[in-house]
C-alpha positions as a LaTeX table, in Angstrom:
\begin{tabular}{lrrr}
\hline
Residue & $x$ (\AA) & $y$ (\AA) & $z$ (\AA) \\
\hline
Met1 & 111.08 & 112.84 & 125.79 \\
Pro2 & 112.35 & 110.12 & 128.17 \\
Ala3 & 112.33 & 111.02 & 131.87 \\
Thr4 & 115.69 & 112.32 & 133.05 \\
Leu5 & 114.90 & 111.38 & 136.66 \\
Arg6 & 113.76 & 107.77 & 136.87 \\
Gln7 & 114.17 & 107.12 & 140.59 \\
Tyr8 & 112.76 & 109.53 & 143.15 \\
Lys9 & 110.41 & 109.95 & 146.10 \\
Ala10 & 106.76 & 110.89 & 145.66 \\
Ala11 & 104.08 & 111.69 & 148.25 \\
Ala12 & 100.32 & 111.17 & 148.44 \\
Val13 & 98.41 & 113.37 & 150.85 \\
Gln14 & 96.04 & 111.91 & 153.42 \\
Ala15 & 94.81 & 114.79 & 155.53 \\
Glu16 & 91.82 & 116.88 & 156.51 \\
Pro17 & 91.24 & 119.92 & 154.32 \\
Gly18 & 90.45 & 123.40 & 155.63 \\
Trp19 & 86.69 & 122.97 & 155.35 \\
Phe20 & 84.89 & 126.05 & 153.97 \\
Asn21 & 87.96 & 128.18 & 154.71 \\
Leu22 & 90.07 & 129.25 & 151.73 \\
Glu23 & 92.93 & 130.77 & 153.72 \\
Lys24 & 93.22 & 127.78 & 156.03 \\
Ser25 & 93.14 & 125.49 & 152.99 \\
Val26 & 95.92 & 127.43 & 151.26 \\
Gln27 & 98.06 & 127.42 & 154.40 \\
Lys28 & 97.68 & 123.65 & 154.78 \\
Thr29 & 98.51 & 123.15 & 151.11 \\
Ile30 & 101.68 & 125.20 & 151.36 \\
Ala31 & 102.73 & 123.44 & 154.58 \\
Leu32 & 102.34 & 120.01 & 152.98 \\
Ile33 & 104.24 & 121.07 & 149.85 \\
Lys34 & 107.05 & 122.37 & 152.05 \\
Glu35 & 107.09 & 119.14 & 154.08 \\
Ala36 & 107.24 & 117.03 & 150.91 \\
Gly37 & 110.13 & 119.09 & 149.62 \\
Glu38 & 111.98 & 118.74 & 152.91 \\
Lys39 & 111.52 & 114.96 & 152.68 \\
Gly40 & 113.21 & 115.01 & 149.27 \\
Cys41 & 110.04 & 114.28 & 147.25 \\
Lys42 & 109.83 & 115.28 & 143.60 \\
Leu43 & 106.03 & 114.98 & 143.43 \\
Ile44 & 103.16 & 115.61 & 145.83 \\
Ala45 & 99.61 & 114.52 & 145.01 \\
Phe46 & 96.55 & 116.15 & 146.60 \\
Pro47 & 93.00 & 114.71 & 146.74 \\
Glu48 & 90.02 & 115.74 & 144.66 \\
Leu49 & 88.68 & 119.17 & 145.68 \\
Trp50 & 91.29 & 119.48 & 148.42 \\
Ile51 & 90.56 & 123.23 & 148.45 \\
Pro52 & 88.28 & 123.96 & 150.27 \\
Gly53 & 87.43 & 120.29 & 150.94 \\
Tyr54 & 85.13 & 117.88 & 149.15 \\
Pro55 & 81.52 & 119.07 & 149.73 \\
Tyr56 & 80.21 & 115.73 & 150.90 \\
Phe57 & 77.26 & 117.51 & 152.52 \\
Gln58 & 75.71 & 117.48 & 149.04 \\
Trp59 & 75.03 & 113.74 & 149.41 \\
Arg60 & 73.43 & 114.09 & 152.83 \\
Val61 & 71.25 & 117.21 & 153.11 \\
Asn62 & 68.01 & 118.44 & 151.59 \\
Tyr63 & 67.69 & 121.41 & 149.26 \\
Gln64 & 66.93 & 124.05 & 151.89 \\
Asp65 & 69.73 & 122.87 & 154.18 \\
Ser66 & 72.19 & 122.81 & 151.28 \\
Leu67 & 71.81 & 126.47 & 150.33 \\
Pro68 & 73.80 & 128.16 & 153.16 \\
Leu69 & 76.53 & 125.50 & 152.82 \\
Leu70 & 76.67 & 125.92 & 149.06 \\
Lys71 & 77.00 & 129.71 & 149.35 \\
Glu72 & 79.82 & 129.38 & 151.90 \\
Tyr73 & 81.53 & 126.74 & 149.77 \\
His74 & 81.47 & 129.01 & 146.72 \\
Gln75 & 82.82 & 131.96 & 148.71 \\
Asn76 & 85.81 & 129.87 & 149.81 \\
Ser77 & 86.61 & 128.27 & 146.46 \\
Leu78 & 89.79 & 129.20 & 144.61 \\
Arg79 & 90.08 & 131.69 & 141.76 \\
Pro80 & 92.80 & 130.55 & 139.32 \\
Asp81 & 94.44 & 133.95 & 138.78 \\
Ser82 & 94.54 & 134.94 & 142.43 \\
Glu83 & 97.01 & 135.82 & 145.15 \\
Glu84 & 96.21 & 132.50 & 146.84 \\
Met85 & 97.11 & 130.55 & 143.71 \\
Gln86 & 100.32 & 132.53 & 143.32 \\
Arg87 & 101.31 & 131.58 & 146.88 \\
Ile88 & 100.73 & 127.90 & 146.13 \\
Arg89 & 102.73 & 128.10 & 142.91 \\
Gln90 & 105.54 & 129.90 & 144.71 \\
Ser91 & 105.61 & 127.16 & 147.37 \\
Ala92 & 106.11 & 124.54 & 144.62 \\
Lys93 & 108.98 & 126.60 & 143.28 \\
Asp94 & 110.51 & 127.01 & 146.74 \\
Ala95 & 110.26 & 123.26 & 147.38 \\
His96 & 111.51 & 122.34 & 143.87 \\
Ile97 & 108.63 & 119.90 & 143.44 \\
Phe98 & 105.86 & 118.88 & 141.03 \\
Val99 & 102.38 & 119.39 & 142.50 \\
Ser100 & 99.12 & 117.78 & 141.41 \\
Leu101 & 96.48 & 119.94 & 143.09 \\
Gly102 & 92.73 & 119.39 & 143.23 \\
Tyr103 & 90.51 & 122.36 & 144.00 \\
Ser104 & 87.09 & 123.91 & 143.54 \\
Glu105 & 87.67 & 126.52 & 140.84 \\
Ile106 & 85.63 & 129.68 & 140.35 \\
Asp107 & 85.16 & 130.65 & 136.71 \\
Gly108 & 82.54 & 133.36 & 136.31 \\
His109 & 79.82 & 132.25 & 138.70 \\
Thr110 & 80.30 & 128.51 & 138.19 \\
Leu111 & 82.43 & 126.07 & 140.17 \\
Tyr112 & 84.49 & 123.33 & 138.54 \\
Thr113 & 86.21 & 120.23 & 139.91 \\
Thr114 & 89.70 & 121.17 & 138.77 \\
Gln115 & 93.19 & 119.69 & 138.78 \\
Ile116 & 96.42 & 121.44 & 137.87 \\
Ile117 & 100.04 & 120.32 & 137.69 \\
Ile118 & 102.61 & 122.86 & 138.86 \\
Asp119 & 106.24 & 122.23 & 137.97 \\
Pro120 & 109.30 & 123.01 & 140.15 \\
Thr121 & 109.60 & 126.48 & 138.60 \\
Gly122 & 106.08 & 127.38 & 139.76 \\
Thr123 & 104.69 & 127.16 & 136.23 \\
Val124 & 101.25 & 125.59 & 135.68 \\
Ile125 & 101.90 & 122.99 & 132.98 \\
Asn126 & 98.49 & 121.29 & 133.02 \\
His127 & 94.92 & 122.36 & 133.79 \\
Arg128 & 91.91 & 120.11 & 133.53 \\
Arg129 & 88.43 & 119.72 & 134.95 \\
Lys130 & 86.32 & 116.70 & 135.77 \\
Ile131 & 84.46 & 116.04 & 132.55 \\
Lys132 & 81.27 & 114.79 & 134.22 \\
Pro133 & 80.38 & 115.49 & 137.86 \\
Thr134 & 78.93 & 112.44 & 139.57 \\
His135 & 75.24 & 112.26 & 140.52 \\
Val136 & 74.46 & 115.08 & 143.03 \\
Glu137 & 77.79 & 116.77 & 142.23 \\
Lys138 & 76.01 & 118.11 & 139.14 \\
Leu139 & 74.10 & 120.45 & 141.47 \\
Val140 & 77.38 & 122.06 & 142.56 \\
Phe141 & 79.86 & 121.80 & 139.67 \\
Gly142 & 80.05 & 122.42 & 135.94 \\
Glu143 & 81.67 & 120.13 & 133.36 \\
Gly144 & 85.13 & 120.28 & 131.81 \\
Thr145 & 85.51 & 121.18 & 128.14 \\
Gly146 & 87.68 & 119.64 & 125.41 \\
Asp147 & 91.10 & 120.49 & 126.79 \\
Ser148 & 90.22 & 118.69 & 130.03 \\
Leu149 & 91.19 & 115.60 & 128.03 \\
Asn150 & 94.81 & 116.75 & 128.27 \\
Thr151 & 95.35 & 114.43 & 131.21 \\
Val152 & 99.07 & 113.58 & 130.80 \\
Val153 & 102.12 & 115.83 & 130.52 \\
Asp154 & 105.73 & 115.07 & 129.69 \\
Thr155 & 108.05 & 115.91 & 132.60 \\
Glu156 & 111.53 & 115.13 & 133.87 \\
Ile157 & 109.98 & 112.64 & 136.34 \\
Gly158 & 108.09 & 110.80 & 133.62 \\
Arg159 & 104.82 & 111.16 & 131.78 \\
Leu160 & 102.65 & 112.41 & 134.64 \\
Gly161 & 98.86 & 112.26 & 134.60 \\
His162 & 95.90 & 112.75 & 136.90 \\
Leu163 & 92.15 & 112.17 & 137.07 \\
Asn164 & 89.39 & 112.90 & 139.57 \\
Cys165 & 87.43 & 110.27 & 141.49 \\
Trp166 & 85.40 & 107.94 & 139.22 \\
Glu167 & 87.23 & 109.25 & 136.16 \\
Asn168 & 89.80 & 106.69 & 137.33 \\
Met169 & 87.17 & 104.02 & 136.66 \\
Asn170 & 86.25 & 105.34 & 133.20 \\
Pro171 & 87.59 & 102.89 & 130.57 \\
Phe172 & 87.73 & 105.57 & 127.89 \\
Leu173 & 89.84 & 107.91 & 130.02 \\
Lys174 & 92.14 & 105.02 & 130.91 \\
Ala175 & 92.52 & 104.21 & 127.22 \\
Leu176 & 93.32 & 107.88 & 126.57 \\
Ala177 & 96.01 & 107.85 & 129.28 \\
Cys178 & 97.52 & 104.65 & 127.84 \\
Ala179 & 97.67 & 106.24 & 124.40 \\
Gln180 & 99.60 & 109.15 & 125.96 \\
His181 & 102.11 & 106.66 & 127.42 \\
Glu182 & 101.45 & 107.66 & 131.03 \\
Glu183 & 104.05 & 106.45 & 133.55 \\
Ile184 & 102.98 & 107.91 & 136.89 \\
His185 & 99.38 & 108.72 & 137.79 \\
Val186 & 97.45 & 110.58 & 140.48 \\
Ala187 & 94.06 & 109.02 & 141.23 \\
Ala188 & 92.60 & 111.83 & 143.34 \\
Trp189 & 89.83 & 110.74 & 145.72 \\
Pro190 & 87.40 & 112.74 & 147.88 \\
Val191 & 85.63 & 111.72 & 151.10 \\
Tyr192 & 83.97 & 108.30 & 151.10 \\
Pro193 & 82.11 & 106.34 & 153.78 \\
Pro194 & 83.26 & 102.81 & 154.67 \\
Ala195 & 81.51 & 99.59 & 153.65 \\
Ser196 & 79.91 & 99.35 & 157.11 \\
Thr197 & 77.55 & 102.19 & 156.12 \\
Leu198 & 76.28 & 100.51 & 152.96 \\
Arg199 & 72.51 & 100.16 & 152.76 \\
His200 & 70.52 & 98.52 & 149.97 \\
Pro201 & 70.11 & 99.56 & 147.18 \\
Asp202 & 73.25 & 101.76 & 147.31 \\
Pro203 & 75.88 & 99.98 & 145.14 \\
Phe204 & 79.22 & 98.75 & 146.49 \\
Thr205 & 80.96 & 101.12 & 144.07 \\
Asn206 & 80.04 & 104.01 & 146.39 \\
Ile207 & 82.25 & 103.19 & 149.41 \\
Ser208 & 85.92 & 103.73 & 150.25 \\
Glu209 & 87.00 & 100.09 & 150.06 \\
Met210 & 85.99 & 99.90 & 146.41 \\
Gln211 & 88.18 & 102.87 & 145.53 \\
Ser212 & 91.24 & 101.86 & 147.59 \\
Glu213 & 91.20 & 98.08 & 147.02 \\
His214 & 89.74 & 97.73 & 143.53 \\
Val215 & 89.56 & 100.86 & 141.36 \\
Thr216 & 93.00 & 102.26 & 142.20 \\
Pro217 & 95.03 & 99.05 & 141.75 \\
Ala218 & 93.04 & 98.26 & 138.60 \\
Tyr219 & 94.11 & 101.61 & 137.18 \\
Ala220 & 97.73 & 100.77 & 138.02 \\
Tyr221 & 97.88 & 97.36 & 136.36 \\
Glu222 & 95.63 & 98.19 & 133.40 \\
Thr223 & 97.73 & 101.22 & 132.47 \\
Gly224 & 101.08 & 100.00 & 133.82 \\
Thr225 & 101.61 & 103.16 & 135.87 \\
Trp226 & 102.78 & 104.02 & 139.36 \\
Thr227 & 99.48 & 105.14 & 140.90 \\
Leu228 & 99.22 & 107.50 & 143.86 \\
Ala229 & 95.79 & 107.78 & 145.45 \\
Pro230 & 95.53 & 110.73 & 147.86 \\
Ala231 & 92.43 & 110.97 & 150.05 \\
Gln232 & 90.75 & 113.24 & 152.58 \\
Val233 & 90.21 & 112.65 & 156.29 \\
Val234 & 87.23 & 113.94 & 158.27 \\
Thr235 & 87.59 & 114.75 & 161.98 \\
Arg236 & 84.69 & 115.29 & 164.33 \\
Glu237 & 84.90 & 119.05 & 163.85 \\
Gly238 & 85.08 & 118.59 & 160.08 \\
Ala239 & 81.93 & 116.48 & 160.22 \\
Arg240 & 80.24 & 119.21 & 162.24 \\
Leu241 & 81.02 & 121.82 & 159.57 \\
Asn242 & 79.45 & 119.60 & 156.89 \\
Leu243 & 76.16 & 119.34 & 158.78 \\
Pro244 & 73.25 & 121.67 & 158.06 \\
Lys245 & 73.72 & 124.95 & 159.95 \\
Arg246 & 70.73 & 124.14 & 162.17 \\
Leu247 & 72.41 & 120.93 & 163.38 \\
Gln248 & 76.00 & 122.05 & 163.89 \\
Asp249 & 75.51 & 122.53 & 167.66 \\
Asp250 & 73.66 & 119.22 & 167.99 \\
Glu251 & 76.14 & 116.68 & 169.41 \\
Ala252 & 73.82 & 113.79 & 168.61 \\
Ala253 & 73.86 & 114.83 & 164.95 \\
Val254 & 77.66 & 114.90 & 165.01 \\
Asp255 & 77.68 & 111.47 & 166.71 \\
Ala256 & 75.61 & 110.15 & 163.80 \\
Glu257 & 78.54 & 110.99 & 161.47 \\
Ala258 & 80.84 & 108.55 & 163.29 \\
Ala259 & 81.32 & 106.21 & 160.32 \\
Val260 & 82.82 & 108.85 & 158.02 \\
Ile261 & 85.06 & 110.33 & 160.73 \\
Gly262 & 88.67 & 109.21 & 160.38 \\
Asn263 & 88.05 & 107.14 & 157.26 \\
Gly264 & 91.21 & 107.95 & 155.31 \\
Phe265 & 92.08 & 105.50 & 152.52 \\
Ala266 & 95.17 & 106.82 & 150.71 \\
Arg267 & 97.07 & 104.15 & 148.76 \\
Ile268 & 100.05 & 103.82 & 146.42 \\
Tyr269 & 100.38 & 100.98 & 143.91 \\
Arg270 & 103.15 & 99.75 & 141.67 \\
Pro271 & 102.60 & 99.44 & 137.89 \\
Asp272 & 101.68 & 95.76 & 138.34 \\
Gly273 & 98.93 & 96.62 & 140.85 \\
Phe274 & 100.91 & 95.46 & 143.89 \\
Arg275 & 100.95 & 97.65 & 147.02 \\
Ala276 & 104.03 & 99.87 & 147.00 \\
Val277 & 103.78 & 101.02 & 150.64 \\
Glu278 & 102.02 & 99.93 & 153.80 \\
Asp279 & 98.49 & 101.32 & 154.12 \\
Pro280 & 98.37 & 104.30 & 156.49 \\
Ala281 & 96.05 & 104.20 & 159.48 \\
Lys282 & 92.60 & 105.56 & 158.66 \\
Thr283 & 93.13 & 108.45 & 161.08 \\
Phe284 & 96.66 & 109.24 & 159.84 \\
Glu285 & 97.19 & 112.81 & 158.64 \\
Gly286 & 100.24 & 113.66 & 156.59 \\
Leu287 & 102.23 & 112.31 & 153.65 \\
Val288 & 102.41 & 108.73 & 152.39 \\
Val289 & 105.83 & 108.53 & 150.73 \\
Val290 & 107.01 & 106.03 & 148.12 \\
Asn291 & 110.26 & 105.38 & 146.29 \\
Val292 & 109.36 & 105.47 & 142.60 \\
Asp293 & 111.43 & 103.59 & 140.02 \\
Leu294 & 110.00 & 104.18 & 136.55 \\
Asp295 & 111.90 & 101.17 & 135.21 \\
Glu296 & 109.66 & 98.98 & 137.40 \\
Gly297 & 106.93 & 99.65 & 134.83 \\
Leu298 & 108.91 & 98.49 & 131.82 \\
Leu299 & 108.00 & 94.80 & 132.01 \\
Thr300 & 104.35 & 95.54 & 132.81 \\
Lys301 & 104.06 & 97.61 & 129.64 \\
Arg302 & 106.33 & 95.22 & 127.73 \\
Leu303 & 103.79 & 92.46 & 128.33 \\
Ala304 & 100.62 & 94.53 & 127.93 \\
Asp305 & 101.05 & 98.03 & 126.50 \\
Phe306 & 97.53 & 99.18 & 125.63 \\
Gly307 & 99.04 & 102.35 & 124.17 \\
Gly308 & 101.19 & 100.35 & 121.75 \\
His309 & 101.80 & 96.73 & 120.80 \\
Tyr310 & 98.86 & 95.30 & 122.79 \\
Met311 & 96.23 & 97.32 & 120.96 \\
Arg312 & 94.74 & 97.13 & 117.45 \\
Pro313 & 94.04 & 100.68 & 116.18 \\
Asp314 & 92.97 & 99.19 & 112.84 \\
Leu315 & 90.07 & 97.59 & 114.75 \\
Ile316 & 89.46 & 99.81 & 117.82 \\
Arg317 & 90.18 & 103.52 & 118.11 \\
Leu318 & 89.20 & 106.26 & 120.52 \\
Met319 & 87.93 & 109.48 & 118.94 \\
Val320 & 88.39 & 112.60 & 121.10 \\
Asp321 & 87.79 & 116.32 & 120.69 \\
Lys322 & 90.28 & 118.29 & 122.78 \\
Thr323 & 89.15 & 121.68 & 121.49 \\
Pro324 & 87.99 & 123.99 & 124.30 \\
Lys325 & 84.43 & 125.25 & 123.77 \\
Thr326 & 83.18 & 128.69 & 124.76 \\
Leu327 & 79.73 & 130.25 & 124.89 \\
Ile328 & 80.66 & 132.91 & 122.34 \\
Val329 & 82.29 & 132.42 & 118.92 \\
Asp330 & 83.25 & 135.54 & 116.98 \\
Ala331 & 81.81 & 135.14 & 113.48 \\
Gly332 & 84.70 & 137.18 & 112.13 \\
Asn333 & 87.32 & 134.85 & 113.64 \\
Val334 & 85.82 & 131.40 & 113.31 \\
Asp335 & 89.11 & 129.98 & 112.05 \\
Lys336 & 91.15 & 131.39 & 114.92 \\
Glu337 & 92.82 & 128.80 & 117.14 \\
Pro338 & 90.85 & 128.76 & 120.41 \\
Glu339 & 92.61 & 129.87 & 123.54 \\
Ser340 & 93.26 & 127.09 & 126.07 \\
Thr341 & 91.34 & 127.19 & 129.33 \\
Leu342 & 94.67 & 127.43 & 131.16 \\
Glu343 & 95.57 & 130.59 & 129.22 \\
Arg344 & 92.06 & 132.08 & 129.43 \\
Leu345 & 92.09 & 131.79 & 133.22 \\
Gly346 & 95.44 & 133.52 & 133.58 \\
Leu347 & 97.29 & 130.45 & 134.83 \\
Ala348 & 99.95 & 130.87 & 132.14 \\
Lys349 & 101.09 & 134.17 & 133.65 \\
Pro350 & 104.57 & 134.01 & 135.19 \\
Leu351 & 104.91 & 134.33 & 138.94 \\
Pro352 & 105.64 & 137.83 & 140.19 \\
Glu353 & 109.27 & 138.52 & 140.98 \\
Gln354 & 110.07 & 137.90 & 144.64 \\
Asp355 & 111.71 & 140.69 & 146.59 \\
Glu356 & 115.25 & 139.76 & 147.59 \\
Glu357 & 115.84 & 139.89 & 151.32 \\
\hline
\end{tabular}
């Protein structure tokens, strides 16, 4: 259906998460949702693994040092059918806002890099997981199943989609989003170091400038979407918490993290890849707000709609399997329609009734 609201404000978060602290993370999430609502925004976009923060320690510590951090990270990750999730959903309802939220999700004893979209009634209308964790992330997170390819949903503010980190660089996922006629996109980013830290043979693709100046605008102009790119900020105390436990009282070790401290890189781009707002300062914490006009994307797609007239499905097609897979299949019900991951996790349950004051 066509969007009924074509001009509105949207916000991308650039802030420090509540590292290794679920309650602090939830409180910060709710506060930012409330602030966005008070600013008149219809959408707020959070970074990848905002709750309880992107575990960038995984790139920097050895196996033994990683274990206490990994245990603490798991203990402070978010269960989908939990009181904490209900509070976040209620905050979206109270603020009358769409929320794209990235979090570390507990399912059984495995963590997943998850994104959900909550609508202004507090209903979860989309749930997906990163389909392939990147490099060392595979030591922390599992992979999304078939319904994680449901990346775009039809809403009153347009066809809204989201992806995690380098999924925004994946040409197949971009083609999938184009085919779903995406209009506004959340490119959720984690913590990245700046280019000044780059050492051979580490590729240029692995620093913040690549994501903010190349990957994100490329997503915008290739898909013809408004693209919000939220990002995380690390303070000195945040850097301390991501050090091995044995080094957290070592000020010299914290000093050595100087390059990643305060390296925020949130951006917002128009459908033609042009900057929509001024870049925030790297140390800025808060909301980057943009005035969205969906009609600004009409000419971009009119000239190059890769989900329509500018593609040749008789020559090139993308085959996908959106069926969720489980470890157990009942031989007596092999033809039964599989339950979606969203439903299996309890995210389809309605919010509890609020007591009237």
